[in-house]
Amino acid sequence: MKRSHIPFILDRKWLIPLFVVVTFLLIFAFLTNLNQDKQSSSSSFTSSPNSASKLLGSPPEIPRFAYLLSGTKGDGPKLKRLLQATYHPRNSYLLHLDLEASDSERLDLARYVKSEAAIREFANVWVVGKANLETYKGPTVMAATLHAIAILLKKGNWDWFINLSASDYPLMPQDDLLHIFSYLPRDLNFLEHSSEIGWKEFQRARPIIIDPGLYHSKKSGVFWAKEKRSMPASFKLYMGSEWVILTRSFLEFCIWGWDNLPRTLLMYYTNFHSSLESYFHTVVCNHKDFQNTTVNYDMRFAKWDNPPKLGPMNLTWDHYDEMVKSGAPFGREFAEGERVLTRIDRELLSRLDDRFVPGGWCVMDKEDPCSVYGSVNVVKPSLSSNRLQRLILKLLDTKNFRVKQCQ
């Protein structure tokens, strides 16, 4: 019989020990891979920001807001306080005291803006020098707003436009608003709107008014024509709140419109009572590119009498808890010197007297938190951001969002 050619290492006496060693190595390799898989799985689902960014990609880009802060005679100090309460270096601000305010008031406001080191550094606040005349409930209010938007479009880059009056006030720091809005699509327009206008058809849509502010430099009430007009047939009317948060893309369409709809509606609303409560609403809901971008809420907390009057009630200390629970980023209206504003400063904004609201951009100091500043790309949201998040999720819920869009 021929001798086997099996090497010496595989001789019969070595087969059993070799089998044991190989088996041990395979088991060890399997256990090592299993442990690595567990560690990898565990680290993938940790709640730390780093691992979250790995799962969701890089953190979303922080947005920028463009604010129009407007007032009239005697509102200079209120606009100053409102600017301090809403200021953030990422944003743009246009301050407008209408023509009824004196030149000295306007000059005092401009001097304050120039005196702030942070504003000089970031160059993001402007005061309208050549003021517009605004007639209460007249189309001159809409004209002044469109003029302000045109200025802000030229001044810088931003994602959303927000209009506030001197009687409004924020209910949360800008860091909260910037943080939550960084997760939202940049095409969402927040404005209260409805095509079911009811009594407004006969007190807003059908009457024809003339606003003397379009022709004269002295404020007076609007004139009512004897004639009435029929409801428009080429577009559908929508009405709601004049206080809005609108996207840059939509407002570029309104100012630089690439079709005739914004211009046609602008002519129609020239003789319309309370046109700012209807113009943007009708434009956005009558154009196919924008009608599915609306969120039917103006992001303001307000209280109304029953039956409601022309304006909301003044908010007081008694409304504080309800304001906070609402999650709304702004409240209106507040009377000058109302003591609840001080409580909002202390408990919601952490704002010291005559100082900016501190945020992630401020290098904290007890006397003046924002006297030294760092990166404008750092935001430190407070607990208020959780309330705003719940509100946004409710508004964007499929049961509410699609149903309450333009109809």
GROMACS .gro file of C-alpha atoms in nm:
model
  407
    1MET     CA    1   0.000   0.000   0.000
    2LYS     CA    2   0.119   0.350  -0.085
    3ARG     CA    3   0.223   0.582   0.194
    4SER     CA    4  -0.002   0.882   0.253
    5HIS     CA    5   0.126   1.227   0.138
    6ILE     CA    6  -0.052   1.413   0.423
    7PRO     CA    7   0.198   1.659   0.586
    8PHE     CA    8   0.336   1.587   0.924
    9ILE     CA    9   0.133   1.864   1.092
   10LEU     CA   10  -0.186   1.690   0.993
   11ASP     CA   11  -0.079   1.356   1.125
   12ARG     CA   12  -0.352   1.175   1.315
   13LYS     CA   13  -0.217   1.265   1.657
   14TRP     CA   14  -0.246   1.641   1.578
   15LEU     CA   15  -0.599   1.642   1.437
   16ILE     CA   16  -0.784   1.660   1.767
   17PRO     CA   17  -0.575   1.944   1.920
   18LEU     CA   18  -0.598   2.136   1.590
   19PHE     CA   19  -0.974   2.099   1.581
   20VAL     CA   20  -1.004   2.232   1.937
   21VAL     CA   21  -0.786   2.539   1.862
   22VAL     CA   22  -0.972   2.627   1.540
   23THR     CA   23  -1.307   2.593   1.714
   24PHE     CA   24  -1.192   2.820   1.998
   25LEU     CA   25  -1.070   3.085   1.750
   26LEU     CA   26  -1.400   3.081   1.561
   27ILE     CA   27  -1.601   3.123   1.882
   28PHE     CA   28  -1.373   3.409   1.995
   29ALA     CA   29  -1.408   3.587   1.658
   30PHE     CA   30  -1.786   3.548   1.666
   31LEU     CA   31  -1.816   3.689   2.020
   32THR     CA   32  -1.588   3.983   1.932
   33ASN     CA   33  -1.798   4.077   1.625
   34LEU     CA   34  -2.119   4.041   1.825
   35ASN     CA   35  -1.988   4.276   2.095
   36GLN     CA   36  -1.883   4.535   1.835
   37ASP     CA   37  -2.227   4.517   1.673
   38LYS     CA   38  -2.391   4.579   2.011
   39GLN     CA   39  -2.167   4.876   2.080
   40SER     CA   40  -2.232   5.018   1.735
   41SER     CA   41  -2.607   4.972   1.775
   42SER     CA   42  -2.602   5.128   2.119
   43SER     CA   43  -2.406   5.435   2.007
   44SER     CA   44  -2.637   5.485   1.708
   45PHE     CA   45  -2.941   5.531   1.926
   46THR     CA   46  -2.791   5.739   2.205
   47SER     CA   47  -2.960   6.075   2.269
   48SER     CA   48  -2.642   6.279   2.257
   49PRO     CA   49  -2.631   6.564   2.001
   50ASN     CA   50  -2.331   6.416   1.818
   51SER     CA   51  -2.496   6.083   1.749
   52ALA     CA   52  -2.824   6.257   1.665
   53SER     CA   53  -2.645   6.461   1.402
   54LYS     CA   54  -2.500   6.138   1.259
   55LEU     CA   55  -2.849   5.994   1.227
   56LEU     CA   56  -3.023   6.308   1.102
   57GLY     CA   57  -2.734   6.467   0.916
   58SER     CA   58  -2.581   6.803   1.006
   59PRO     CA   59  -2.788   7.037   1.229
   60PRO     CA   60  -3.034   7.257   1.035
   61GLU     CA   61  -2.927   7.604   0.933
   62ILE     CA   62  -3.042   7.874   1.173
   63PRO     CA   63  -3.284   8.112   0.997
   64ARG     CA   64  -3.293   8.491   0.996
   65PHE     CA   65  -3.592   8.715   1.058
   66ALA     CA   66  -3.669   9.061   0.924
   67TYR     CA   67  -3.870   9.274   1.166
   68LEU     CA   68  -4.081   9.581   1.099
   69LEU     CA   69  -4.137   9.761   1.431
   70SER     CA   70  -4.388  10.041   1.380
   71GLY     CA   71  -4.542  10.311   1.595
   72THR     CA   72  -4.682  10.660   1.599
   73LYS     CA   73  -4.662  10.976   1.808
   74GLY     CA   74  -4.523  10.905   2.157
   75ASP     CA   75  -4.419  10.546   2.074
   76GLY     CA   76  -4.044  10.606   2.062
   77PRO     CA   77  -3.969  10.459   2.409
   78LYS     CA   78  -4.194  10.161   2.339
   79LEU     CA   79  -4.015  10.088   2.011
   80LYS     CA   80  -3.682  10.109   2.189
   81ARG     CA   81  -3.796   9.854   2.447
   82LEU     CA   82  -3.944   9.631   2.178
   83LEU     CA   83  -3.616   9.639   1.986
   84GLN     CA   84  -3.423   9.542   2.298
   85ALA     CA   85  -3.665   9.254   2.364
   86THR     CA   86  -3.645   9.114   2.009
   87TYR     CA   87  -3.287   9.194   1.911
   88HIS     CA   88  -3.054   8.929   1.771
   89PRO     CA   89  -2.750   8.990   1.547
   90ARG     CA   90  -2.874   8.742   1.285
   91ASN     CA   91  -3.193   8.941   1.224
   92SER     CA   92  -3.273   9.265   1.041
   93TYR     CA   93  -3.482   9.544   1.195
   94LEU     CA   94  -3.658   9.842   1.041
   95LEU     CA   95  -3.807  10.095   1.285
   96HIS     CA   96  -4.083  10.323   1.158
   97LEU     CA   97  -4.246  10.608   1.346
   98ASP     CA   98  -4.520  10.742   1.120
   99LEU     CA   99  -4.549  11.103   1.007
  100GLU     CA  100  -4.761  11.197   1.310
  101ALA     CA  101  -4.455  11.148   1.533
  102SER     CA  102  -4.222  11.446   1.562
  103ASP     CA  103  -3.882  11.465   1.400
  104SER     CA  104  -3.726  11.484   1.746
  105GLU     CA  105  -3.881  11.149   1.842
  106ARG     CA  106  -3.744  10.994   1.527
  107LEU     CA  107  -3.403  11.149   1.588
  108ASP     CA  108  -3.394  11.022   1.947
  109LEU     CA  109  -3.466  10.671   1.824
  110ALA     CA  110  -3.191  10.697   1.561
  111ARG     CA  111  -2.946  10.824   1.823
  112TYR     CA  112  -3.021  10.528   2.046
  113VAL     CA  113  -2.961  10.284   1.759
  114LYS     CA  114  -2.624  10.442   1.687
  115SER     CA  115  -2.527  10.438   2.056
  116GLU     CA  116  -2.547  10.059   2.089
  117ALA     CA  117  -2.210   9.892   2.025
  118ALA     CA  118  -2.366   9.561   1.913
  119ILE     CA  119  -2.591   9.733   1.660
  120ARG     CA  120  -2.296   9.930   1.523
  121GLU     CA  121  -2.095   9.609   1.496
  122PHE     CA  122  -2.362   9.404   1.315
  123ALA     CA  123  -2.523   9.697   1.126
  124ASN     CA  124  -2.866   9.534   1.120
  125VAL     CA  125  -3.101   9.806   1.251
  126TRP     CA  126  -3.235  10.099   1.049
  127VAL     CA  127  -3.472  10.387   1.130
  128VAL     CA  128  -3.694  10.521   0.853
  129GLY     CA  129  -3.599  10.887   0.812
  130LYS     CA  130  -3.865  10.989   0.563
  131ALA     CA  131  -4.171  10.863   0.746
  132ASN     CA  132  -4.497  10.751   0.588
  133LEU     CA  133  -4.837  10.881   0.690
  134GLU     CA  134  -5.060  10.599   0.814
  135THR     CA  135  -5.437  10.639   0.840
  136TYR     CA  136  -5.596  10.399   1.087
  137LYS     CA  137  -5.759  10.114   0.891
  138GLY     CA  138  -5.672  10.286   0.562
  139PRO     CA  139  -5.463  10.151   0.272
  140THR     CA  140  -5.172  10.377   0.371
  141VAL     CA  141  -5.092  10.120   0.643
  142MET     CA  142  -5.058   9.856   0.371
  143ALA     CA  143  -4.850  10.094   0.158
  144ALA     CA  144  -4.612  10.162   0.449
  145THR     CA  145  -4.576   9.789   0.515
  146LEU     CA  146  -4.496   9.712   0.151
  147HIS     CA  147  -4.247   9.998   0.147
  148ALA     CA  148  -4.077   9.856   0.457
  149ILE     CA  149  -4.063   9.508   0.303
  150ALA     CA  150  -3.902   9.650  -0.012
  151ILE     CA  151  -3.635   9.818   0.203
  152LEU     CA  152  -3.567   9.500   0.401
  153LEU     CA  153  -3.539   9.295   0.081
  154LYS     CA  154  -3.259   9.525  -0.033
  155LYS     CA  155  -3.086   9.545   0.305
  156GLY     CA  156  -2.998   9.184   0.367
  157ASN     CA  157  -3.073   8.813   0.357
  158TRP     CA  158  -3.353   8.675   0.573
  159ASP     CA  159  -3.608   8.394   0.567
  160TRP     CA  160  -3.923   8.531   0.734
  161PHE     CA  161  -4.077   8.877   0.776
  162ILE     CA  162  -4.250   8.968   1.105
  163ASN     CA  163  -4.447   9.289   1.166
  164LEU     CA  164  -4.495   9.416   1.521
  165SER     CA  165  -4.653   9.732   1.655
  166ALA     CA  166  -4.529   9.933   1.952
  167SER     CA  167  -4.808   9.770   2.156
  168ASP     CA  168  -4.679   9.417   2.093
  169TYR     CA  169  -4.420   9.228   2.297
  170PRO     CA  170  -4.235   8.895   2.268
  171LEU     CA  171  -4.322   8.610   2.503
  172MET     CA  172  -3.996   8.420   2.450
  173PRO     CA  173  -3.632   8.495   2.362
  174GLN     CA  174  -3.521   8.507   1.999
  175ASP     CA  175  -3.305   8.199   2.056
  176ASP     CA  176  -3.623   7.996   2.105
  177LEU     CA  177  -3.782   8.128   1.788
  178LEU     CA  178  -3.465   8.077   1.584
  179HIS     CA  179  -3.419   7.726   1.724
  180ILE     CA  180  -3.770   7.600   1.645
  181PHE     CA  181  -3.796   7.773   1.306
  182SER     CA  182  -3.464   7.618   1.201
  183TYR     CA  183  -3.649   7.285   1.174
  184LEU     CA  184  -3.935   7.425   0.963
  185PRO     CA  185  -3.962   7.435   0.583
  186ARG     CA  186  -3.866   7.783   0.462
  187ASP     CA  187  -4.187   7.813   0.257
  188LEU     CA  188  -4.442   7.821   0.541
  189ASN     CA  189  -4.646   8.143   0.572
  190PHE     CA  190  -4.813   8.206   0.907
  191LEU     CA  191  -5.124   8.420   0.874
  192GLU     CA  192  -5.479   8.389   0.998
  193HIS     CA  193  -5.712   8.372   0.697
  194SER     CA  194  -6.060   8.267   0.590
  195SER     CA  195  -6.283   8.302   0.285
  196GLU     CA  196  -6.591   8.296   0.510
  197ILE     CA  197  -6.588   8.670   0.572
  198GLY     CA  198  -6.947   8.710   0.701
  199TRP     CA  199  -7.027   9.066   0.813
  200LYS     CA  200  -6.698   9.190   0.670
  201GLU     CA  201  -6.843   9.161   0.320
  202PHE     CA  202  -7.069   9.459   0.390
  203GLN     CA  203  -6.832   9.656   0.616
  204ARG     CA  204  -6.502   9.583   0.440
  205ALA     CA  205  -6.538   9.443   0.087
  206ARG     CA  206  -6.837   9.627  -0.063
  207PRO     CA  207  -6.781   9.983   0.070
  208ILE     CA  208  -6.547  10.214  -0.123
  209ILE     CA  209  -6.322  10.437   0.086
  210ILE     CA  210  -6.075  10.715   0.012
  211ASP     CA  211  -5.767  10.745   0.232
  212PRO     CA  212  -5.660  11.114   0.246
  213GLY     CA  213  -5.318  10.997   0.364
  214LEU     CA  214  -5.245  10.901   0.001
  215TYR     CA  215  -5.274  11.266  -0.103
  216HIS     CA  216  -5.217  11.484   0.206
  217SER     CA  217  -4.952  11.506   0.477
  218LYS     CA  218  -5.192  11.551   0.769
  219LYS     CA  219  -5.363  11.254   0.932
  220SER     CA  220  -5.742  11.230   0.925
  221GLY     CA  221  -6.006  10.961   0.899
  222VAL     CA  222  -6.100  10.782   0.579
  223PHE     CA  223  -6.385  10.908   0.357
  224TRP     CA  224  -6.668  10.674   0.266
  225ALA     CA  225  -6.820  10.684  -0.082
  226LYS     CA  226  -7.194  10.648  -0.129
  227GLU     CA  227  -7.153  10.383  -0.395
  228LYS     CA  228  -7.096  10.015  -0.319
  229ARG     CA  229  -6.909   9.765  -0.531
  230SER     CA  230  -6.985   9.407  -0.616
  231MET     CA  231  -6.776   9.116  -0.500
  232PRO     CA  232  -6.486   9.032  -0.733
  233ALA     CA  233  -6.531   8.750  -0.983
  234SER     CA  234  -6.172   8.696  -1.098
  235PHE     CA  235  -6.032   8.615  -0.752
  236LYS     CA  236  -6.160   8.501  -0.414
  237LEU     CA  237  -6.139   8.729  -0.111
  238TYR     CA  238  -5.970   8.616   0.210
  239MET     CA  239  -5.951   8.809   0.536
  240GLY     CA  240  -5.786   8.766   0.874
  241SER     CA  241  -5.529   8.925   1.103
  242GLU     CA  242  -5.295   9.199   0.981
  243TRP     CA  243  -5.013   9.050   1.193
  244VAL     CA  244  -4.816   8.794   0.996
  245ILE     CA  245  -4.499   8.588   0.960
  246LEU     CA  246  -4.434   8.564   0.585
  247THR     CA  247  -4.158   8.406   0.378
  248ARG     CA  248  -3.908   8.599   0.173
  249SER     CA  249  -4.002   8.410  -0.145
  250PHE     CA  250  -4.368   8.505  -0.111
  251LEU     CA  251  -4.289   8.871  -0.038
  252GLU     CA  252  -4.049   8.888  -0.332
  253PHE     CA  253  -4.347   8.778  -0.540
  254CYS     CA  254  -4.562   9.054  -0.387
  255ILE     CA  255  -4.301   9.327  -0.442
  256TRP     CA  256  -4.135   9.211  -0.766
  257GLY     CA  257  -4.427   8.995  -0.886
  258TRP     CA  258  -4.362   8.797  -1.204
  259ASP     CA  259  -4.731   8.797  -1.295
  260ASN     CA  260  -5.012   9.051  -1.257
  261LEU     CA  261  -5.187   8.912  -0.949
  262PRO     CA  262  -5.007   9.124  -0.682
  263ARG     CA  263  -5.045   9.442  -0.891
  264THR     CA  264  -5.410   9.371  -0.972
  265LEU     CA  265  -5.491   9.317  -0.606
  266LEU     CA  266  -5.289   9.621  -0.504
  267MET     CA  267  -5.515   9.840  -0.720
  268TYR     CA  268  -5.824   9.668  -0.582
  269TYR     CA  269  -5.718   9.726  -0.220
  270THR     CA  270  -5.640  10.095  -0.272
  271ASN     CA  271  -6.002  10.172  -0.177
  272PHE     CA  272  -6.053   9.886   0.068
  273HIS     CA  273  -6.117   9.932   0.440
  274SER     CA  274  -5.853   9.757   0.656
  275SER     CA  275  -5.668   9.636   0.348
  276LEU     CA  276  -5.375   9.495   0.550
  277GLU     CA  277  -5.621   9.242   0.697
  278SER     CA  278  -5.686   9.104   0.351
  279TYR     CA  279  -5.417   9.182   0.092
  280PHE     CA  280  -5.150   8.921   0.172
  281HIS     CA  281  -5.420   8.667   0.254
  282THR     CA  282  -5.587   8.707  -0.085
  283VAL     CA  283  -5.260   8.702  -0.279
  284VAL     CA  284  -5.129   8.387  -0.109
  285CYS     CA  285  -5.457   8.198  -0.144
  286ASN     CA  286  -5.517   8.287  -0.510
  287HIS     CA  287  -5.183   8.179  -0.650
  288LYS     CA  288  -5.106   7.813  -0.713
  289ASP     CA  289  -4.742   7.847  -0.605
  290PHE     CA  290  -4.830   7.971  -0.256
  291GLN     CA  291  -5.182   7.859  -0.164
  292ASN     CA  292  -5.057   7.536  -0.006
  293THR     CA  293  -4.793   7.708   0.210
  294THR     CA  294  -5.021   7.871   0.466
  295VAL     CA  295  -5.052   7.796   0.836
  296ASN     CA  296  -5.377   7.944   0.965
  297TYR     CA  297  -5.243   8.121   1.274
  298ASP     CA  298  -5.070   8.457   1.317
  299MET     CA  299  -4.847   8.339   1.607
  300ARG     CA  300  -4.983   8.608   1.842
  301PHE     CA  301  -5.165   8.569   2.170
  302ALA     CA  302  -5.461   8.808   2.196
  303LYS     CA  303  -5.780   8.832   2.401
  304TRP     CA  304  -6.105   8.962   2.257
  305ASP     CA  305  -6.419   9.098   2.417
  306ASN     CA  306  -6.742   8.909   2.362
  307PRO     CA  307  -6.877   9.034   2.128
  308PRO     CA  308  -6.541   9.137   1.982
  309LYS     CA  309  -6.463   9.502   1.926
  310LEU     CA  310  -6.240   9.643   1.652
  311GLY     CA  311  -5.925   9.577   1.854
  312PRO     CA  312  -5.817   9.318   2.113
  313MET     CA  313  -5.820   9.376   2.488
  314ASN     CA  314  -5.513   9.508   2.665
  315LEU     CA  315  -5.324   9.216   2.820
  316THR     CA  316  -5.259   9.238   3.194
  317TRP     CA  317  -5.113   9.042   3.484
  318ASP     CA  318  -5.432   8.831   3.492
  319HIS     CA  319  -5.355   8.696   3.143
  320TYR     CA  320  -4.997   8.593   3.220
  321ASP     CA  321  -5.051   8.220   3.277
  322GLU     CA  322  -5.270   8.190   2.969
  323MET     CA  323  -5.009   8.374   2.761
  324VAL     CA  324  -4.735   8.137   2.870
  325LYS     CA  325  -4.940   7.821   2.813
  326SER     CA  326  -5.039   7.932   2.462
  327GLY     CA  327  -4.686   7.883   2.328
  328ALA     CA  328  -4.729   8.189   2.105
  329PRO     CA  329  -4.404   8.381   2.049
  330PHE     CA  330  -4.574   8.724   2.070
  331GLY     CA  331  -4.857   8.888   2.261
  332ARG     CA  332  -5.072   9.191   2.183
  333GLU     CA  333  -5.180   9.444   2.294
  334PHE     CA  334  -5.006   9.584   2.601
  335ALA     CA  335  -5.075   9.927   2.747
  336GLU     CA  336  -4.774  10.149   2.807
  337GLY     CA  337  -4.622  10.086   3.149
  338GLU     CA  338  -4.826   9.768   3.205
  339ARG     CA  339  -4.656   9.586   3.494
  340VAL     CA  340  -4.694   9.242   3.333
  341LEU     CA  341  -4.425   9.349   3.083
  342THR     CA  342  -4.174   9.363   3.368
  343ARG     CA  343  -4.277   9.012   3.470
  344ILE     CA  344  -4.229   8.891   3.111
  345ASP     CA  345  -3.884   9.051   3.108
  346ARG     CA  346  -3.782   8.879   3.431
  347GLU     CA  347  -3.943   8.536   3.401
  348LEU     CA  348  -3.959   8.468   3.026
  349LEU     CA  349  -3.689   8.680   2.864
  350SER     CA  350  -3.430   8.716   3.145
  351ARG     CA  351  -3.395   9.077   3.031
  352LEU     CA  352  -3.245   9.343   3.255
  353ASP     CA  353  -3.369   9.703   3.245
  354ASP     CA  354  -3.265   9.885   2.927
  355ARG     CA  355  -3.067   9.583   2.800
  356PHE     CA  356  -3.096   9.329   2.520
  357VAL     CA  357  -3.242   8.986   2.587
  358PRO     CA  358  -2.938   8.758   2.642
  359GLY     CA  359  -2.886   8.468   2.405
  360GLY     CA  360  -2.622   8.229   2.284
  361TRP     CA  361  -2.444   8.517   2.110
  362CYS     CA  362  -2.384   8.695   2.443
  363VAL     CA  363  -2.082   8.628   2.664
  364MET     CA  364  -2.261   8.640   2.995
  365ASP     CA  365  -2.191   8.923   3.236
  366LYS     CA  366  -2.411   9.012   3.532
  367GLU     CA  367  -2.440   9.384   3.462
  368ASP     CA  368  -2.481   9.368   3.084
  369PRO     CA  369  -2.504   9.015   2.937
  370CYS     CA  370  -2.451   9.128   2.578
  371SER     CA  371  -2.178   9.388   2.630
  372VAL     CA  372  -1.938   9.118   2.510
  373TYR     CA  373  -2.053   8.888   2.233
  374GLY     CA  374  -1.936   8.578   2.055
  375SER     CA  375  -2.067   8.374   1.763
  376VAL     CA  376  -2.406   8.472   1.620
  377ASN     CA  377  -2.454   8.111   1.511
  378VAL     CA  378  -2.496   7.984   1.867
  379VAL     CA  379  -2.848   7.964   2.009
  380LYS     CA  380  -2.942   7.851   2.359
  381PRO     CA  381  -3.316   7.782   2.369
  382SER     CA  382  -3.505   7.808   2.697
  383LEU     CA  383  -3.805   7.612   2.822
  384SER     CA  384  -4.028   7.838   2.615
  385SER     CA  385  -3.905   7.658   2.302
  386ASN     CA  386  -4.084   7.343   2.422
  387ARG     CA  387  -4.414   7.531   2.434
  388LEU     CA  388  -4.356   7.675   2.088
  389GLN     CA  389  -4.264   7.330   1.957
  390ARG     CA  390  -4.591   7.183   2.087
  391LEU     CA  391  -4.784   7.468   1.925
  392ILE     CA  392  -4.609   7.421   1.589
  393LEU     CA  393  -4.664   7.045   1.594
  394LYS     CA  394  -5.033   7.102   1.662
  395LEU     CA  395  -5.060   7.354   1.378
  396LEU     CA  396  -4.881   7.123   1.135
  397ASP     CA  397  -5.075   6.813   1.234
  398THR     CA  398  -5.234   6.664   0.922
  399LYS     CA  399  -5.579   6.694   1.083
  400ASN     CA  400  -5.536   7.070   1.107
  401PHE     CA  401  -5.276   7.179   0.852
  402ARG     CA  402  -5.428   7.063   0.524
  403VAL     CA  403  -5.786   7.121   0.633
  404LYS     CA  404  -5.726   7.482   0.736
  405GLN     CA  405  -5.527   7.590   0.433
  406CYS     CA  406  -5.679   7.813   0.163
  407GLN     CA  407  -6.030   7.696   0.080
   0.00000   0.00000   0.00000
